[in-house]
Each structure stands twice: as C-alpha cells, then as structure tokens.
C-alpha cells in the first residue's frame, strides 16, 4: 500500500470512528500532544486547515487569472487559467510523491503517517504562500 493510500486509510479510520475515542476527542490539547495517536490527530487537523486555506486562495487566484486573461492575452498565448490549472495538478503530484518519499524514512513505523501528514501540511502552506505571492505580483 502506498504511503498516500495508507494516509487515506488512516484518515478514514479516524473519521469513521474506528480509532479509539481518545484519538477523536476534541479534548486533545494539540499544543501538548504526547502520544502518536494525539500527534496524528493534531497533524490531521493542521493539514485540514492548510488544505482549506489553499482551496480558498486557489479560488481567488483563479478569479484573478480569469480577470487578467480578459484584460489582456497575447494572440496564441495559453491562458493564465490553463497554465495555473496545469501547474497546480503537477504541484499536487509533486507534493504527494515528495511527501511519500519523505515518510519512507520511517517505513513501517508508527511515525510514518505522522511524517507524511506533516510534510503535506508544510508543502501545502508553502504553496498557499506561493499563490498569494502570484496574486500580489500581477
């Protein structure tokens, strides 16, 4: 099973209630997570926030690109929307592969999924910053 499939399976188990109730408890103090289960839960929350923020900025970037394409597009040039969409798809593939590779440092260990989720979060936050910069520059 690939690392991303393992992550998806773990996330499914967490959300479906198949992981102990303590792991799902809103009483977990993520600033003081100690057990692997707590750390994975908190990392999952961090990733969910990062992903939501990326999706929000993505909508703004695409609206910005559509507007810019309407204002001026050289004849025969690909649209900003098409270029951004293609880049985003390639970035997702890169992010997933890079994080899966990083997580293999802990192959088979309890920390493998945690490292994967932390990597996904970090790369997602960086992409969000990159997209904000793109909008600010033009």
CSV table of C-alpha atoms in Angstrom, one decimal:
chain,number,residue,atom,x,y,z
A,1,UNK,CA,0.0,0.0,0.0
A,2,UNK,CA,1.5,3.4,-0.9
A,3,UNK,CA,2.1,6.0,1.7
A,4,UNK,CA,-0.7,8.1,0.4
A,5,UNK,CA,-3.1,5.2,0.4
A,6,UNK,CA,-2.0,4.4,4.0
A,7,UNK,CA,-2.6,8.0,5.0
A,8,UNK,CA,-6.1,8.0,3.3
A,9,UNK,CA,-6.9,4.7,5.1
A,10,UNK,CA,-5.7,6.2,8.5
A,11,UNK,CA,-7.7,9.3,7.9
A,12,UNK,CA,-10.8,7.3,7.0
A,13,UNK,CA,-10.4,5.2,10.2
A,14,UNK,CA,-10.0,8.3,12.3
A,15,UNK,CA,-13.1,10.0,10.8
A,16,UNK,CA,-15.2,6.8,10.8
A,17,UNK,CA,-14.7,6.1,14.5
A,18,UNK,CA,-12.6,3.0,14.1
A,19,UNK,CA,-9.7,4.6,16.0
A,20,UNK,CA,-10.0,4.8,19.8
A,21,UNK,CA,-12.3,7.6,21.1
A,22,UNK,CA,-9.3,9.4,22.7
A,23,UNK,CA,-7.9,10.0,19.3
A,24,UNK,CA,-11.1,11.7,18.2
A,25,UNK,CA,-11.7,13.7,21.3
A,26,UNK,CA,-11.9,17.4,21.0
A,27,UNK,CA,-10.3,17.5,24.4
A,28,UNK,CA,-6.9,16.7,23.0
A,29,UNK,CA,-4.5,19.6,23.7
A,30,UNK,CA,-2.6,19.8,20.4
A,31,UNK,CA,-0.1,22.2,22.0
A,32,UNK,CA,0.8,19.4,24.3
A,33,UNK,CA,0.2,16.2,22.2
A,34,UNK,CA,2.3,13.4,23.6
A,35,UNK,CA,1.1,10.1,22.2
A,36,UNK,CA,1.5,9.1,18.5
A,37,UNK,CA,-2.3,9.0,18.2
A,38,UNK,CA,-2.6,12.5,19.6
A,39,UNK,CA,0.1,13.8,17.3
A,40,UNK,CA,-1.5,12.2,14.3
A,41,UNK,CA,-4.9,13.7,15.2
A,42,UNK,CA,-3.4,17.1,15.7
A,43,UNK,CA,-1.4,16.8,12.5
A,44,UNK,CA,-4.6,15.9,10.6
A,45,UNK,CA,-6.3,19.0,12.0
A,46,UNK,CA,-3.3,21.1,10.9
A,47,UNK,CA,-3.5,19.6,7.4
A,48,UNK,CA,-7.2,20.1,7.1
A,49,UNK,CA,-6.7,23.8,8.0
A,50,UNK,CA,-3.8,24.2,5.5
A,51,UNK,CA,-5.9,22.5,2.8
A,52,UNK,CA,-8.9,24.7,3.4
A,53,UNK,CA,-6.7,27.8,3.2
A,54,UNK,CA,-5.1,26.5,0.0
A,55,UNK,CA,-8.6,25.9,-1.5
A,56,UNK,CA,-9.7,29.4,-0.5
A,57,UNK,CA,-6.7,31.1,-2.1
A,58,UNK,CA,-7.0,28.9,-5.2
A,59,UNK,CA,-10.4,30.3,-5.9
A,60,UNK,CA,-9.1,33.8,-5.6
A,61,UNK,CA,-6.1,33.1,-7.8
A,62,UNK,CA,-8.3,31.6,-10.5
A,63,UNK,CA,-10.7,34.5,-10.4
A,64,UNK,CA,-7.7,36.8,-10.6
A,65,UNK,CA,-6.3,34.9,-13.6
A,66,UNK,CA,-9.7,34.9,-15.4
A,67,UNK,CA,-9.9,38.6,-15.0
A,68,UNK,CA,-6.3,39.1,-16.2
A,69,UNK,CA,-7.0,36.9,-19.2
A,70,UNK,CA,-10.0,39.1,-20.1
A,71,UNK,CA,-7.9,42.3,-19.8
A,72,UNK,CA,-5.1,41.2,-21.9
A,73,UNK,CA,-3.9,38.0,-23.5
A,74,UNK,CA,-1.5,37.9,-26.4
A,75,UNK,CA,-2.7,36.2,-29.5
A,76,UNK,CA,-2.0,32.5,-29.4
A,77,UNK,CA,-0.8,32.6,-25.8
A,78,UNK,CA,-2.1,30.0,-23.4
A,79,UNK,CA,-4.5,31.4,-20.8
A,80,UNK,CA,-3.3,32.1,-17.3
A,81,UNK,CA,-6.1,29.9,-16.1
A,82,UNK,CA,-4.9,26.9,-18.2
A,83,UNK,CA,-1.3,27.4,-17.1
A,84,UNK,CA,-2.2,27.7,-13.4
A,85,UNK,CA,-4.5,24.7,-13.5
A,86,UNK,CA,-1.8,22.6,-15.2
A,87,UNK,CA,0.8,23.8,-12.7
A,88,UNK,CA,-1.5,23.0,-9.8
A,89,UNK,CA,-2.1,19.5,-11.0
A,90,UNK,CA,1.6,18.9,-11.4
A,91,UNK,CA,2.3,20.5,-8.0
A,92,UNK,CA,-0.2,18.1,-6.3
A,93,UNK,CA,1.5,15.1,-7.9
A,94,UNK,CA,4.9,16.5,-6.8
A,95,UNK,CA,3.7,17.2,-3.3
A,96,UNK,CA,2.2,13.8,-2.9
A,97,UNK,CA,5.3,12.0,-4.3
A,98,UNK,CA,7.8,14.1,-2.3
A,99,UNK,CA,5.9,13.5,1.0
A,100,UNK,CA,5.5,9.8,0.4
A,101,UNK,CA,9.3,9.6,-0.2
A,102,UNK,CA,10.0,11.6,2.9
A,103,UNK,CA,7.7,9.4,5.0
A,104,UNK,CA,9.6,6.3,3.9
A,105,UNK,CA,12.4,7.3,6.3
A,106,UNK,CA,10.1,5.9,8.9
A,107,UNK,CA,8.8,3.0,6.8
A,108,UNK,CA,6.7,0.6,8.8
A,109,UNK,CA,7.0,2.7,12.0
A,110,UNK,CA,4.2,4.4,13.9
A,111,UNK,CA,5.6,7.8,12.8
A,112,UNK,CA,5.4,7.2,9.0
A,113,UNK,CA,1.8,8.5,8.7
A,114,UNK,CA,2.7,11.5,11.0
A,115,UNK,CA,5.7,12.4,8.9
A,116,UNK,CA,3.6,12.2,5.7
A,117,UNK,CA,0.9,14.4,7.1
A,118,UNK,CA,3.4,17.0,8.5
A,119,UNK,CA,5.1,17.1,5.1
A,120,UNK,CA,1.8,17.5,3.2
A,121,UNK,CA,0.9,20.4,5.6
A,122,UNK,CA,4.2,22.1,5.1
A,123,UNK,CA,4.2,21.8,1.4
A,124,UNK,CA,0.5,22.9,1.3
A,125,UNK,CA,1.3,26.0,3.4
A,126,UNK,CA,4.2,26.9,1.1
A,127,UNK,CA,2.0,26.5,-2.0
A,128,UNK,CA,-0.5,28.8,-0.4
A,129,UNK,CA,2.2,31.4,0.2
A,130,UNK,CA,3.4,31.0,-3.4
A,131,UNK,CA,-0.2,31.6,-4.8
A,132,UNK,CA,-0.6,34.6,-2.6
A,133,UNK,CA,2.7,36.0,-4.0
A,134,UNK,CA,1.5,35.3,-7.5
A,135,UNK,CA,-1.7,37.3,-6.9
A,136,UNK,CA,0.3,40.2,-5.3
A,137,UNK,CA,2.7,40.4,-8.3
A,138,UNK,CA,0.3,40.7,-11.0
